[in-house]
PDB file of C-alpha atoms in Angstrom:
ATOM      1  CA  UNK A  20    -119.567 -43.715 -13.719  1.00  0.00           C
ATOM      2  CA  UNK A  21    -118.380 -41.995 -10.560  1.00  0.00           C
ATOM      3  CA  UNK A  22    -116.531 -42.817  -7.356  1.00  0.00           C
ATOM      4  CA  UNK A  23    -118.204 -41.546  -4.191  1.00  0.00           C
ATOM      5  CA  UNK A  24    -116.102 -41.668  -1.012  1.00  0.00           C
ATOM      6  CA  UNK A  25    -117.883 -42.713   2.194  1.00  0.00           C
ATOM      7  CA  UNK A  26    -116.276 -41.115   5.265  1.00  0.00           C
ATOM      8  CA  UNK A  27    -116.931 -42.190   8.848  1.00  0.00           C
ATOM      9  CA  UNK A  28    -117.565 -39.599  11.568  1.00  0.00           C
ATOM     10  CA  UNK A  29    -118.416 -39.938  15.251  1.00  0.00           C
ATOM     11  CA  UNK A  30    -120.331 -36.642  14.971  1.00  0.00           C
ATOM     12  CA  UNK A  31    -121.958 -36.582  11.530  1.00  0.00           C
ATOM     13  CA  UNK A  32    -123.886 -33.365  12.303  1.00  0.00           C
ATOM     14  CA  UNK A  33    -120.642 -31.656  13.315  1.00  0.00           C
ATOM     15  CA  UNK A  34    -118.933 -32.907  10.141  1.00  0.00           C
ATOM     16  CA  UNK A  35    -121.747 -31.466   8.000  1.00  0.00           C
ATOM     17  CA  UNK A  36    -121.255 -28.045   9.571  1.00  0.00           C
ATOM     18  CA  UNK A  37    -117.459 -28.135   9.460  1.00  0.00           C
ATOM     19  CA  UNK A  38    -117.147 -29.376   5.868  1.00  0.00           C
ATOM     20  CA  UNK A  39    -119.547 -26.671   4.730  1.00  0.00           C
ATOM     21  CA  UNK A  40    -117.771 -23.853   6.572  1.00  0.00           C
ATOM     22  CA  UNK A  41    -114.187 -24.938   5.921  1.00  0.00           C
ATOM     23  CA  UNK A  42    -114.322 -26.475   2.470  1.00  0.00           C
ATOM     24  CA  UNK A  43    -117.517 -25.252   0.781  1.00  0.00           C
ATOM     25  CA  UNK A  44    -119.483 -28.514   0.679  1.00  0.00           C
ATOM     26  CA  UNK A  45    -123.295 -28.252   0.536  1.00  0.00           C
ATOM     27  CA  UNK A  46    -125.715 -30.718   2.140  1.00  0.00           C
ATOM     28  CA  UNK A  47    -127.192 -33.058  -0.458  1.00  0.00           C
ATOM     29  CA  UNK A  48    -130.476 -34.927  -0.119  1.00  0.00           C
ATOM     30  CA  UNK A  49    -131.877 -36.294   3.110  1.00  0.00           C
ATOM     31  CA  UNK A  50    -130.019 -37.436   6.177  1.00  0.00           C
ATOM     32  CA  UNK A  51    -131.006 -40.465   8.219  1.00  0.00           C
ATOM     33  CA  UNK A  52    -131.046 -40.678  11.994  1.00  0.00           C
ATOM     34  CA  UNK A  53    -130.195 -43.375  14.491  1.00  0.00           C
ATOM     35  CA  UNK A  54    -132.728 -44.345  17.174  1.00  0.00           C
ATOM     36  CA  UNK A  55    -130.976 -41.926  19.584  1.00  0.00           C
ATOM     37  CA  UNK A  56    -131.751 -39.042  17.182  1.00  0.00           C
ATOM     38  CA  UNK A  57    -128.183 -38.445  15.996  1.00  0.00           C
ATOM     39  CA  UNK A  58    -127.451 -38.424  12.267  1.00  0.00           C
ATOM     40  CA  UNK A  59    -126.373 -41.842  10.993  1.00  0.00           C
ATOM     41  CA  UNK A  60    -125.957 -41.063   7.273  1.00  0.00           C
ATOM     42  CA  UNK A  61    -125.741 -37.926   5.123  1.00  0.00           C
ATOM     43  CA  UNK A  62    -124.320 -36.726   1.824  1.00  0.00           C
ATOM     44  CA  UNK A  63    -122.648 -33.519   0.687  1.00  0.00           C
ATOM     45  CA  UNK A  64    -121.936 -32.054  -2.719  1.00  0.00           C
ATOM     46  CA  UNK A  65    -119.037 -29.998  -4.045  1.00  0.00           C
ATOM     47  CA  UNK A  66    -119.588 -28.961  -7.651  1.00  0.00           C
ATOM     48  CA  UNK A  67    -120.710 -32.118  -9.453  1.00  0.00           C
ATOM     49  CA  UNK A  68    -119.116 -34.477  -6.931  1.00  0.00           C
ATOM     50  CA  UNK A  69    -120.573 -36.155  -3.855  1.00  0.00           C
ATOM     51  CA  UNK A  70    -119.232 -37.537  -0.617  1.00  0.00           C
ATOM     52  CA  UNK A  71    -121.275 -39.633   1.770  1.00  0.00           C
ATOM     53  CA  UNK A  72    -120.688 -39.919   5.469  1.00  0.00           C
ATOM     54  CA  UNK A  73    -121.961 -41.928   8.356  1.00  0.00           C
ATOM     55  CA  UNK A  74    -121.485 -42.988  11.939  1.00  0.00           C
ATOM     56  CA  UNK A  75    -119.008 -45.901  12.146  1.00  0.00           C
ATOM     57  CA  UNK A  76    -121.012 -47.950  14.645  1.00  0.00           C
ATOM     58  CA  UNK A  77    -119.352 -50.886  16.408  1.00  0.00           C
ATOM     59  CA  UNK A  78    -118.001 -52.666  13.293  1.00  0.00           C
ATOM     60  CA  UNK A  79    -115.917 -49.911  11.699  1.00  0.00           C
ATOM     61  CA  UNK A  80    -113.219 -47.471  12.782  1.00  0.00           C
ATOM     62  CA  UNK A  81    -112.657 -43.922  11.658  1.00  0.00           C
ATOM     63  CA  UNK A  82    -109.430 -41.905  12.078  1.00  0.00           C
ATOM     64  CA  UNK A  83    -110.596 -40.559  15.448  1.00  0.00           C
ATOM     65  CA  UNK A  84    -111.014 -44.090  16.874  1.00  0.00           C
ATOM     66  CA  UNK A  85    -107.935 -45.487  15.165  1.00  0.00           C
ATOM     67  CA  UNK A  86    -105.602 -42.608  15.920  1.00  0.00           C
ATOM     68  CA  UNK A  87    -104.402 -42.360  12.312  1.00  0.00           C
ATOM     69  CA  UNK A  88    -105.667 -41.423   8.871  1.00  0.00           C
ATOM     70  CA  UNK A  89    -107.406 -44.124   6.850  1.00  0.00           C
ATOM     71  CA  UNK A  90    -107.549 -42.355   3.480  1.00  0.00           C
ATOM     72  CA  UNK A  91    -106.711 -39.098   1.711  1.00  0.00           C
ATOM     73  CA  UNK A  92    -109.109 -37.261  -0.599  1.00  0.00           C
ATOM     74  CA  UNK A  93    -107.638 -35.243  -3.469  1.00  0.00           C
ATOM     75  CA  UNK A  94    -109.969 -32.434  -4.580  1.00  0.00           C
ATOM     76  CA  UNK A  95    -109.435 -29.890  -7.355  1.00  0.00           C
ATOM     77  CA  UNK A  96    -110.230 -26.248  -6.532  1.00  0.00           C
ATOM     78  CA  UNK A  97    -109.765 -23.007  -8.471  1.00  0.00           C
ATOM     79  CA  UNK A  98    -107.741 -20.999  -5.918  1.00  0.00           C
ATOM     80  CA  UNK A  99    -105.613 -23.142  -3.607  1.00  0.00           C
ATOM     81  CA  UNK A 100    -104.310 -20.268  -1.477  1.00  0.00           C
ATOM     82  CA  UNK A 101    -107.740 -18.713  -0.850  1.00  0.00           C
ATOM     83  CA  UNK A 102    -109.207 -22.146  -0.137  1.00  0.00           C
ATOM     84  CA  UNK A 103    -106.449 -22.849   2.380  1.00  0.00           C
ATOM     85  CA  UNK A 104    -107.115 -19.589   4.232  1.00  0.00           C
ATOM     86  CA  UNK A 105    -110.845 -20.352   4.379  1.00  0.00           C
ATOM     87  CA  UNK A 106    -110.106 -23.793   5.826  1.00  0.00           C
ATOM     88  CA  UNK A 107    -107.618 -22.383   8.348  1.00  0.00           C
ATOM     89  CA  UNK A 108    -110.112 -19.744   9.561  1.00  0.00           C
ATOM     90  CA  UNK A 109    -112.753 -22.464   9.991  1.00  0.00           C
ATOM     91  CA  UNK A 110    -110.430 -24.465  12.250  1.00  0.00           C
ATOM     92  CA  UNK A 111    -108.917 -27.020   9.871  1.00  0.00           C
ATOM     93  CA  UNK A 112    -105.435 -28.175  10.801  1.00  0.00           C
ATOM     94  CA  UNK A 113    -103.238 -27.285   7.824  1.00  0.00           C
ATOM     95  CA  UNK A 114    -100.812 -30.184   7.501  1.00  0.00           C
ATOM     96  CA  UNK A 115     -99.216 -28.954   4.276  1.00  0.00           C
ATOM     97  CA  UNK A 116     -98.999 -25.274   3.374  1.00  0.00           C
ATOM     98  CA  UNK A 117     -99.813 -24.291  -0.234  1.00  0.00           C
ATOM     99  CA  UNK A 118     -96.950 -25.263  -2.509  1.00  0.00           C
ATOM    100  CA  UNK A 119     -96.163 -25.918  -6.152  1.00  0.00           C
ATOM    101  CA  UNK A 120     -95.671 -29.599  -6.918  1.00  0.00           C
ATOM    102  CA  UNK A 121     -93.219 -31.291  -9.256  1.00  0.00           C
ATOM    103  CA  UNK A 122     -96.171 -32.464 -11.378  1.00  0.00           C
ATOM    104  CA  UNK A 123     -97.395 -28.938 -12.107  1.00  0.00           C
ATOM    105  CA  UNK A 124    -100.242 -28.428  -9.631  1.00  0.00           C
ATOM    106  CA  UNK A 125    -100.458 -26.172  -6.590  1.00  0.00           C
ATOM    107  CA  UNK A 126    -101.826 -27.898  -3.491  1.00  0.00           C
ATOM    108  CA  UNK A 127    -102.261 -27.849   0.283  1.00  0.00           C
ATOM    109  CA  UNK A 128    -103.231 -30.464   2.851  1.00  0.00           C
ATOM    110  CA  UNK A 129    -105.730 -30.243   5.699  1.00  0.00           C
ATOM    111  CA  UNK A 130    -107.062 -32.401   8.507  1.00  0.00           C
ATOM    112  CA  UNK A 131    -110.576 -32.018   9.882  1.00  0.00           C
ATOM    113  CA  UNK A 132    -111.492 -32.285  13.594  1.00  0.00           C
ATOM    114  CA  UNK A 133    -112.004 -36.063  13.343  1.00  0.00           C
ATOM    115  CA  UNK A 134    -108.745 -36.793  11.537  1.00  0.00           C
ATOM    116  CA  UNK A 135    -109.951 -37.094   7.936  1.00  0.00           C
ATOM    117  CA  UNK A 136    -107.160 -35.865   5.651  1.00  0.00           C
ATOM    118  CA  UNK A 137    -107.596 -34.204   2.287  1.00  0.00           C
ATOM    119  CA  UNK A 138    -105.529 -32.328  -0.226  1.00  0.00           C
ATOM    120  CA  UNK A 139    -106.871 -29.487  -2.369  1.00  0.00           C
ATOM    121  CA  UNK A 140    -105.065 -28.725  -5.602  1.00  0.00           C
ATOM    122  CA  UNK A 141    -105.288 -26.585  -8.683  1.00  0.00           C
ATOM    123  CA  UNK A 142    -105.733 -28.394 -11.934  1.00  0.00           C
ATOM    124  CA  UNK A 143    -102.474 -29.727 -13.282  1.00  0.00           C
ATOM    125  CA  UNK A 144    -100.440 -27.320 -15.364  1.00  0.00           C
ATOM    126  CA  UNK A 145     -97.629 -28.248 -17.686  1.00  0.00           C
ATOM    127  CA  UNK A 146     -94.709 -29.413 -15.552  1.00  0.00           C
ATOM    128  CA  UNK A 147     -91.535 -27.328 -15.622  1.00  0.00           C
ATOM    129  CA  UNK A 148     -88.685 -28.843 -17.604  1.00  0.00           C
TER     130      UNK A 148
END
């Protein structure tokens, strides 16, 4: 069993490029286009995990349309600080600098150009007493 987030983007092609450059995602499978030629649906992979993404159309709203975040992904990475610098150089807005948490992980937060928020963290270590 797995949970696969489905994120909404006005510019799916732009999201594919940004998520690859900033966060290391790789395109997965085929993408599907709308009648106007723009990408309507695509998927990306990071390690063994997938995310799907699509154009919101008239019935749904993404953070860009709403003006606020609608979710927050939490993704484990090996080197939080290096990952943060990669994301920063690619143009991600760093909303939380790398820090050690009370629950024993190291994490940072980022926002992509369309307002999707995510946190990257190291695997949980034993919490300090």
